[in-house]
XYZ file of N, CA and C in Angstrom:
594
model
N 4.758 -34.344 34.709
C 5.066 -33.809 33.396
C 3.783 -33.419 32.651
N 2.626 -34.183 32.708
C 1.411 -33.775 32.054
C 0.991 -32.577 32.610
N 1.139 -32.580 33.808
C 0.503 -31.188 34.844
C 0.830 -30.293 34.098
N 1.877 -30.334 33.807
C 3.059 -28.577 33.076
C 2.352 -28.662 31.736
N 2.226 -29.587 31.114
C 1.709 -29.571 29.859
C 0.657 -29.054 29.773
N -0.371 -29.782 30.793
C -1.861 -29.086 30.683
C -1.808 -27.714 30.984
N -1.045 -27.382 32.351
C -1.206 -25.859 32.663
C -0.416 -24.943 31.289
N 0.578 -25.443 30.481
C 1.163 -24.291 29.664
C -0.050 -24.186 28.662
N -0.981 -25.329 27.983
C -2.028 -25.461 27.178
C -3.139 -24.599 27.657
N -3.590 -24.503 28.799
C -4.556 -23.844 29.502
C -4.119 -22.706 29.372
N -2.481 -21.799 29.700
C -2.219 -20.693 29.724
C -2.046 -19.883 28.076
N -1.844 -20.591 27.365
C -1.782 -20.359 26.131
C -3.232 -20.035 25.587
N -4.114 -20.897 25.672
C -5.592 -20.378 25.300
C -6.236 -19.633 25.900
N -5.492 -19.115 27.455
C -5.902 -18.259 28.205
C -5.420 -16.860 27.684
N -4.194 -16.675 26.822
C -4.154 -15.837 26.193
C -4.225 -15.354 24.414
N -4.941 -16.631 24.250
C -5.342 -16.716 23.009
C -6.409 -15.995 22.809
N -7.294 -15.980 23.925
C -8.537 -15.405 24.395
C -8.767 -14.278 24.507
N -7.626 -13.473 25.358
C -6.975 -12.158 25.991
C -7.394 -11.585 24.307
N -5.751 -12.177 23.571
C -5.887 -11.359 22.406
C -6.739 -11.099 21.335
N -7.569 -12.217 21.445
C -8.933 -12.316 20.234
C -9.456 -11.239 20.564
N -10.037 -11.124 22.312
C -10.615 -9.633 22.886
C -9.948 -8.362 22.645
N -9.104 -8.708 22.561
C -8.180 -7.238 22.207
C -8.518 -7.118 20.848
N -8.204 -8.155 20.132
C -7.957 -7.945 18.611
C -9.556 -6.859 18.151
N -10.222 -7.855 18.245
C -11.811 -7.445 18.499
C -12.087 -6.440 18.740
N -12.040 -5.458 20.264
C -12.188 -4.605 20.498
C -11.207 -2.881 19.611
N -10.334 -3.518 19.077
C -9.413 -2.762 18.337
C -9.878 -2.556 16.704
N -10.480 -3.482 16.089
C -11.563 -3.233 15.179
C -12.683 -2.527 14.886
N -13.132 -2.707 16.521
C -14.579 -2.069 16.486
C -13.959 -0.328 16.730
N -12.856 -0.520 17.748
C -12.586 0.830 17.692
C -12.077 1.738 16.290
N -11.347 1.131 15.248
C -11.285 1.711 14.079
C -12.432 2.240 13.625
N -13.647 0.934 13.756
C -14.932 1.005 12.896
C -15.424 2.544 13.339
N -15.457 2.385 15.057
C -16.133 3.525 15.279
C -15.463 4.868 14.928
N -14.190 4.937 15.124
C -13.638 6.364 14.231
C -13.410 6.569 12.848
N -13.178 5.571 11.913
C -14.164 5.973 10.795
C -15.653 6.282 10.384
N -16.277 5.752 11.486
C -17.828 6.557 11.278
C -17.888 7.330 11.750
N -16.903 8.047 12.920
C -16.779 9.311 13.344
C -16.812 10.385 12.136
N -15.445 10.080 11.654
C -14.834 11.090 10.341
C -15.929 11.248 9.294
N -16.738 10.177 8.808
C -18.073 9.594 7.782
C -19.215 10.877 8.216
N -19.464 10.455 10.215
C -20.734 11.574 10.396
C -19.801 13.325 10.555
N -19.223 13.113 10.479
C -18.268 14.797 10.477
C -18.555 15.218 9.067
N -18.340 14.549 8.291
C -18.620 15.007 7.283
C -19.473 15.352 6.593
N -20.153 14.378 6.750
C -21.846 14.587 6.643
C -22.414 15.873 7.412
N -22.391 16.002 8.385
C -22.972 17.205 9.416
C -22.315 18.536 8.818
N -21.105 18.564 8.407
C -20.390 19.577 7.805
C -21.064 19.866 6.858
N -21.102 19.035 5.484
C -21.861 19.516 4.201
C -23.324 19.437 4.616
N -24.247 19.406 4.891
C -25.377 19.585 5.630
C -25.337 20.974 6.329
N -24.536 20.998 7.214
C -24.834 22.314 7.805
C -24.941 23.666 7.088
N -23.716 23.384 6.018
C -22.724 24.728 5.300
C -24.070 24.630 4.115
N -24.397 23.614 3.699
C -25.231 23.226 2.391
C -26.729 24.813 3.165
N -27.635 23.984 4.098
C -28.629 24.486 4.532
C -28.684 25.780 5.001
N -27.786 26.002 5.447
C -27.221 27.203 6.641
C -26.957 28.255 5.594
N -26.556 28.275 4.153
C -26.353 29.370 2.999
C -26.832 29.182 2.384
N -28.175 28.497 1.982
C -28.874 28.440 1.154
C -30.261 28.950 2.100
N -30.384 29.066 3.096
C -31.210 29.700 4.190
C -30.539 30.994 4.064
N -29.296 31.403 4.207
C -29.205 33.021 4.225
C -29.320 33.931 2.971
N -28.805 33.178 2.017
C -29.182 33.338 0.661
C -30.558 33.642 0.507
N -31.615 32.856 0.896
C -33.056 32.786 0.590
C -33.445 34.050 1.403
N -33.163 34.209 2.772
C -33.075 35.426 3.790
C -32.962 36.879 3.031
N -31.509 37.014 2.712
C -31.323 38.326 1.818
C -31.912 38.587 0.774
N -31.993 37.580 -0.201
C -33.324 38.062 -0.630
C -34.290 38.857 -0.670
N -35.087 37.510 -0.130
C -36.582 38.103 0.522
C -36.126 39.965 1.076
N -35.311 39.786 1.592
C -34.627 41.072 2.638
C -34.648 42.199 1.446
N -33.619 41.962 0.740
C -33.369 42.981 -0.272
C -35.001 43.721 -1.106
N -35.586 42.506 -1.334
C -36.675 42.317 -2.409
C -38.088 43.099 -2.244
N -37.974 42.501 -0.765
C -39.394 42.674 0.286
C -39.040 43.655 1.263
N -38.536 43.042 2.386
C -38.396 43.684 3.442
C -37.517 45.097 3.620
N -36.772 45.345 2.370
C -36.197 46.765 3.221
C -37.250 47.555 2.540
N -38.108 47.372 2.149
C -38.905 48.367 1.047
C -40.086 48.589 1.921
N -40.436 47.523 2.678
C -41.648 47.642 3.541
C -41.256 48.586 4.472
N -39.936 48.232 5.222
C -39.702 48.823 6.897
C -38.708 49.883 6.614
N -38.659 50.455 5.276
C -37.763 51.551 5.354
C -38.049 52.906 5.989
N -38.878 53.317 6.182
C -39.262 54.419 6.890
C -39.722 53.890 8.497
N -39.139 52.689 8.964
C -39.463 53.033 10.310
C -38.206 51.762 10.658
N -37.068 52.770 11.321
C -35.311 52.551 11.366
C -35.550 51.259 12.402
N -36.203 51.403 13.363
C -36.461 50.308 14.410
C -36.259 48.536 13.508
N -37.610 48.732 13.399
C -38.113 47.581 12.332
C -37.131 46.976 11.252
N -36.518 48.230 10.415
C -36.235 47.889 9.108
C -34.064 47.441 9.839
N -33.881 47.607 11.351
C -32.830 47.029 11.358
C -32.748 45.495 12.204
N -33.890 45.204 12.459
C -34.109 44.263 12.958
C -34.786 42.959 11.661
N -35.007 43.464 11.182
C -35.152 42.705 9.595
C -33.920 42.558 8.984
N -32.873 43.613 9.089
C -31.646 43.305 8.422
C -30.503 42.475 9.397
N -30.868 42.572 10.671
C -29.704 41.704 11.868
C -29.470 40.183 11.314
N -30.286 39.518 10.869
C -30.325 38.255 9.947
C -29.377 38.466 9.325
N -29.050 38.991 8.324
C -28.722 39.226 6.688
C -26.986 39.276 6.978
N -27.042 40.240 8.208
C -25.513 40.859 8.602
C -25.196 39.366 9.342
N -25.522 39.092 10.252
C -25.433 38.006 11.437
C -25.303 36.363 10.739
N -25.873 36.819 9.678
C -25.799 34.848 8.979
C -24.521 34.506 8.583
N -23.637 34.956 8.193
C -22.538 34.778 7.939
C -21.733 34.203 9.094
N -21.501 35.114 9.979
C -20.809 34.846 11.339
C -21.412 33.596 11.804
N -22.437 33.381 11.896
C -23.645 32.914 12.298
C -23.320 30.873 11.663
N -23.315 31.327 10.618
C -22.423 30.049 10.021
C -21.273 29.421 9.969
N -20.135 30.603 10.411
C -18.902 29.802 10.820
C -19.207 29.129 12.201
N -19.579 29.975 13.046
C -19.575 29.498 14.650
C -20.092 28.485 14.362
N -21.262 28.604 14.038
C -21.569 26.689 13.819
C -20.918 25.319 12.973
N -19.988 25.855 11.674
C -18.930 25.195 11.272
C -18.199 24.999 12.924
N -17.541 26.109 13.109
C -16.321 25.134 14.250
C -16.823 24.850 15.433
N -18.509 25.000 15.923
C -18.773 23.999 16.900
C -18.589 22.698 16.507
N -19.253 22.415 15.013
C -19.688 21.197 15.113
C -17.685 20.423 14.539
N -17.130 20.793 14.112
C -15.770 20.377 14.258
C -14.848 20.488 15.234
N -15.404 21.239 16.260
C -14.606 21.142 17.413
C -15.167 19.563 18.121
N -16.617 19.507 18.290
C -17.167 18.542 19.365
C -16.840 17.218 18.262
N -16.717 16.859 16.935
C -15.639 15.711 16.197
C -14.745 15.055 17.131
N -14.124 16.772 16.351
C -12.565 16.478 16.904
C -11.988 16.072 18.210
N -13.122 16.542 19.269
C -13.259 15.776 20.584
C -13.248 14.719 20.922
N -14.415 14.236 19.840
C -14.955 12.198 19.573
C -13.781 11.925 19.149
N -13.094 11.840 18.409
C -12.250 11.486 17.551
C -10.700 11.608 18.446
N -10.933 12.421 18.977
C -9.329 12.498 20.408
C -9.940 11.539 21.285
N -10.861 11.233 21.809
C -11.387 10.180 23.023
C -10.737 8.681 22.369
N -11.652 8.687 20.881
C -11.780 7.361 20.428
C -10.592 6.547 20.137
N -9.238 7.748 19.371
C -8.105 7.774 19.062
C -6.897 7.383 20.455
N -6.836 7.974 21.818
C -6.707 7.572 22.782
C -7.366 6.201 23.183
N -8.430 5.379 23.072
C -8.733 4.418 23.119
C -8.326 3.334 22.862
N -8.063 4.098 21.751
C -7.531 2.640 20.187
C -5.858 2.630 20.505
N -5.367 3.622 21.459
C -3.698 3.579 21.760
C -3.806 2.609 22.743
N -4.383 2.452 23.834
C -4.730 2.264 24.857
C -5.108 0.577 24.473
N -5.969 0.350 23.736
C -5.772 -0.683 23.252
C -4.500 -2.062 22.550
N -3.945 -0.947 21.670
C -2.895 -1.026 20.927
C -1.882 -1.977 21.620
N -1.612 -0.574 22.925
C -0.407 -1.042 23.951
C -0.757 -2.180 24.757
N -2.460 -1.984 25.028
C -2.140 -3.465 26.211
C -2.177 -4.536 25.461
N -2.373 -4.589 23.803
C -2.324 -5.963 22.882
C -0.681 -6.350 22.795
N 0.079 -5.261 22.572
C 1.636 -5.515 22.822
C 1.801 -5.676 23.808
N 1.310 -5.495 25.195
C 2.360 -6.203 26.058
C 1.709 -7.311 26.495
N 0.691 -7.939 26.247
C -0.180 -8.704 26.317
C 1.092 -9.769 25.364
N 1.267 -9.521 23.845
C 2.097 -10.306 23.303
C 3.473 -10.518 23.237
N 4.231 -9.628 24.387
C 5.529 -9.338 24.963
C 5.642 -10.507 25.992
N 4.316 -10.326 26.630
C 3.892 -11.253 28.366
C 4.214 -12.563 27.627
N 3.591 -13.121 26.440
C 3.675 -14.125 25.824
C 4.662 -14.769 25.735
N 5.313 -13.987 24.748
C 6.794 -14.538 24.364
C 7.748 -15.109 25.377
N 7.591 -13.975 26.614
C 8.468 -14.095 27.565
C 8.068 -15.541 28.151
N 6.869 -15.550 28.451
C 6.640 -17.092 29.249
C 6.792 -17.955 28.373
N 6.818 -17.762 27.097
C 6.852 -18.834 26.108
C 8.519 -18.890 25.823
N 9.402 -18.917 26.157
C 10.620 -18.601 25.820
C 11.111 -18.445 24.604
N 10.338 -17.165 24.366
C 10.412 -16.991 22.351
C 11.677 -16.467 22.246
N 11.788 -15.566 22.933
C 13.514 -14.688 22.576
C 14.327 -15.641 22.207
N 14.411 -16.932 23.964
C 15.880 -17.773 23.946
C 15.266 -18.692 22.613
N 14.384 -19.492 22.313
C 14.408 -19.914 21.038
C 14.372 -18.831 19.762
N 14.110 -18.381 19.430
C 14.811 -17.283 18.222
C 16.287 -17.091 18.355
N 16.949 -16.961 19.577
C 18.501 -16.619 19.549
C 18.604 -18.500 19.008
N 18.386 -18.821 19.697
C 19.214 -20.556 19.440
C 19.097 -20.432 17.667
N 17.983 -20.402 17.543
C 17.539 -20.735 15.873
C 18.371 -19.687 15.179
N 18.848 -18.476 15.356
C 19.850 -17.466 14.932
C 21.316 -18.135 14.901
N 20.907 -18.981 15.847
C 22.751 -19.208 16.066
C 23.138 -20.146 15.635
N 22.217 -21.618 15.628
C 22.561 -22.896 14.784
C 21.676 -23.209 13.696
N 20.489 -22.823 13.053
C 20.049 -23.056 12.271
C 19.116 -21.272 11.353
N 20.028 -20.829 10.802
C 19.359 -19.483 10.786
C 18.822 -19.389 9.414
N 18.444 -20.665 8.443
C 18.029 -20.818 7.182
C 16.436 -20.835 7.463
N 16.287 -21.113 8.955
C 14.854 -21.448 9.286
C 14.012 -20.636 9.610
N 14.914 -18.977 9.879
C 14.248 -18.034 9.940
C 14.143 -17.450 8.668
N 14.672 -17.778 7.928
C 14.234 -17.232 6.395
C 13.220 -17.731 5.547
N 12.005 -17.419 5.229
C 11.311 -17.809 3.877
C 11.714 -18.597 2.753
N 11.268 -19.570 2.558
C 11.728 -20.389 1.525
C 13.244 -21.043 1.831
N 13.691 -21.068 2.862
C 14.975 -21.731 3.252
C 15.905 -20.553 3.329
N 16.098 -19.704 2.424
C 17.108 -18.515 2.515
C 17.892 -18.290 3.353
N 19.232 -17.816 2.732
C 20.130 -18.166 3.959
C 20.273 -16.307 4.604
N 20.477 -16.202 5.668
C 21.223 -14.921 6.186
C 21.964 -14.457 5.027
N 21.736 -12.722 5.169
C 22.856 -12.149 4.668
C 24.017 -12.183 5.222
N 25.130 -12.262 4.048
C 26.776 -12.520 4.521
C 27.101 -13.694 4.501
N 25.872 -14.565 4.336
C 26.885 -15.986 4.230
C 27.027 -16.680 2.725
N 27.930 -17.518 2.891
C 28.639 -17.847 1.439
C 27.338 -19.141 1.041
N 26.506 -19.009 -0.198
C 25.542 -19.497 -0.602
C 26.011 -21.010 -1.453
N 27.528 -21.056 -1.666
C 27.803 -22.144 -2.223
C 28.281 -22.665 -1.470
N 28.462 -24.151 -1.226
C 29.685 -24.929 -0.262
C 30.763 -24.883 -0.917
N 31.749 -25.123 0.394
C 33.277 -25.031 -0.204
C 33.724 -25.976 -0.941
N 33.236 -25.710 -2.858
C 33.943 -26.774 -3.715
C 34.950 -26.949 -4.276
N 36.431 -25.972 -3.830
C 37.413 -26.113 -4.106
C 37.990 -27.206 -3.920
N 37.782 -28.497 -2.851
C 38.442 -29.782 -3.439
C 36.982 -30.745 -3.041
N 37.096 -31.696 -4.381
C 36.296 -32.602 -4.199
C 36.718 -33.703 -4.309
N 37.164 -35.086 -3.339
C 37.858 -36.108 -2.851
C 39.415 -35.556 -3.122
N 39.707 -34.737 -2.167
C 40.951 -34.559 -2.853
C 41.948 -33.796 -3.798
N 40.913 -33.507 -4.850
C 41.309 -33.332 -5.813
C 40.663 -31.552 -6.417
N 41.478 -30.467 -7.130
C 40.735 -29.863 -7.401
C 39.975 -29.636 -8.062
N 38.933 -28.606 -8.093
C 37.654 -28.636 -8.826
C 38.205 -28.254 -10.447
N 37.633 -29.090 -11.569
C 38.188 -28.843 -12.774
C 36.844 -27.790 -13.371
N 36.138 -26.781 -12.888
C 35.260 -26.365 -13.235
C 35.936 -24.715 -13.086
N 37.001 -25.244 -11.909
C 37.209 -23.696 -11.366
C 38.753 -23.457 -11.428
N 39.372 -23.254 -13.287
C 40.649 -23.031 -13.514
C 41.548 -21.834 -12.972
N 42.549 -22.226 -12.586
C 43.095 -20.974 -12.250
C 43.215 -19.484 -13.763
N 43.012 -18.273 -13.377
C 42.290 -17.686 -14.570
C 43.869 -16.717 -14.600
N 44.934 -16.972 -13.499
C 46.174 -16.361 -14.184
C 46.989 -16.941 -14.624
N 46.648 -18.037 -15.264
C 47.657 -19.443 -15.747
C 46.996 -19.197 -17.145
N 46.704 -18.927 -18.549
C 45.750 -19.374 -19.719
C 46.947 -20.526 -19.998
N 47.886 -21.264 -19.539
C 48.665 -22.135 -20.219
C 48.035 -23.674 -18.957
N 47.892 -23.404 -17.829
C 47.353 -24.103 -16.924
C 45.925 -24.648 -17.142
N 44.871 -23.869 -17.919
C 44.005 -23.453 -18.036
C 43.633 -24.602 -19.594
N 44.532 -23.834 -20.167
C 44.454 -25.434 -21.709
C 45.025 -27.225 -20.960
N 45.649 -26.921 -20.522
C 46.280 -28.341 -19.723
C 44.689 -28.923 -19.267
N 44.851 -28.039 -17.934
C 43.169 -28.689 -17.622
C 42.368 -29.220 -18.649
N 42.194 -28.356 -19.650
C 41.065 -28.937 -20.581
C 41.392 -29.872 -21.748
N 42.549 -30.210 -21.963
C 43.078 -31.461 -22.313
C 43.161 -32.319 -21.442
N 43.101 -32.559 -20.654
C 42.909 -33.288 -19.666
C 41.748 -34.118 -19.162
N 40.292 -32.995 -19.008
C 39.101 -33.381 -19.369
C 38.850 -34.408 -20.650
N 39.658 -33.646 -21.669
C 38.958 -34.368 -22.842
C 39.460 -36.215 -23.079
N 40.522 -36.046 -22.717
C 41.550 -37.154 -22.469
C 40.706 -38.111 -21.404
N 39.874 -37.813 -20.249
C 39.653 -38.779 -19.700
C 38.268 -39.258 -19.683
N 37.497 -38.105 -21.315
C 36.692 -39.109 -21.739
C 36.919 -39.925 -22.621
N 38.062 -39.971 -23.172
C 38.498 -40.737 -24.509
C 38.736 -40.873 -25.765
N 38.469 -39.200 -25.908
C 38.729 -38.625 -26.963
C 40.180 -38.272 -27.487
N 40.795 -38.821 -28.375
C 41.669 -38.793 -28.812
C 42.479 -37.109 -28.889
C-alpha cells in the first residue's frame, strides 16, 4: 500500500514539474512576442521618422542647389533628381520589408506559444485522467453538489429551503393557507392564545 502511495506522490510531482516547465516556458514566450510587437514598432517610427526627414532634407538641397547647378547638362541634372523621385517608393518598400520580416517573428513565436498551450492541456487532461478527477467530480455532482459551489451554494434548480410544511407533525403556523382569510384569523388567534394572552 505505501508502494502506490509513494509512486502516485512521485508521479504527481513528476508532473508538477512538467507543468511549472510549461507554465514557464509559456511566459517567456508571451514576453518574447510582446517585445516583438515593442521592437516593430520602434523600427517602424524610426524608419518612417529618418527615411522622410532624409528625403525632405534631399529635395531640398535638390530644388535649392542642385537643379540650378546641373541644369544645362540633362545627364547629371537627372541623376541628382533619381533620389527625389525614388525616395518615396523607396520608403514604403522599406516600411513593408521591415513589417513583413515582424510579422514573420511574430507567426513563428505565436505558433510556439500554441504549441505550448496544447501540450500544457493535455499534459493537464493526462492528469486528471490518472488522477481520477472526472469519476470524483461526477460522484461530488451526484451526492454532494454544495461542494462544488463557492461558499456552500447550492446548484441551480434546487429548492434552497427544507421542506417546512410539517414540523413534528403539525403544520407550519408561519405558512397560512392565503385562500382561507377566515382560516387565516383562526390561526392567529390561536398563536395568540397559546401565549396567554387573553
Amino acid at each position: 500500500m505505501g508502494g502506490i502511495v509513494s509512486r502516485l506522490r512521485q508521479s504527481n510531482s513528476d508532473y508538477e514539474k512538467i507543468l511549472s516547465d510549461l507554465d514557464s516556458n509559456i511566459r517567456k514566450a508571451e514576453l518574447r512576442l510582446s517585445g516583438i510587437n515593442v521592437r516593430e514598432k520602434r523600427v517602424l517610427n524610426y524608419w518612417l521618422l529618418y527615411s522622410v526627414l532624409l528625403w525632405f532634407g534631399y529635395t531640398a538641397v535638390f530644388a535649392f542647389y542642385l537643379n540650378k547647378q546641373y541644369f544645362y547638362d540633362p545627364h547629371t541634372w537627372s541623376l541628382a533628381l533619381a533620389p527625389a523621385i525614388m525616395g518615396l517608393p523607396i520608403i514604403y518598400v522599406g516600411r513593408f520589408m521591415i513589417t513583413e520580416w515582424y510579422k514573420r517573428a511574430k507567426s513563428n513565436e505565436e505558433s510556439q506559444l500554441s504549441l505550448l498551450r496544447a501540450d500544457q492541456r493535455l499534459k493537464v487532461e493526462e492528469l486528471k485522467k490518472k488522477t481520477a478527477y472526472y469519476s470524483t467530480k461526477t460522484l461530488l455532482e451526484r451526492y454532494d453538489p454544495a461542494a462544488l459551489r463557492p461558499n456552500g451554494q447550492r446548484m441551480p434548480g434546487q429548492d434552497i429551503r427544507p421542506d417546512s410544511g410539517r414540523q413534528n407533525g403539525q403544520p407550519n403556523p408561519q405558512q397560512p393557507n392565503m385562500m382561507d382569510p377566515g382560516l387565516r384569523q383562526r390561526q392567529g388567534q390561536g398563536i395568540v392564545n397559546a401565549q396567554g394572552i387573553p
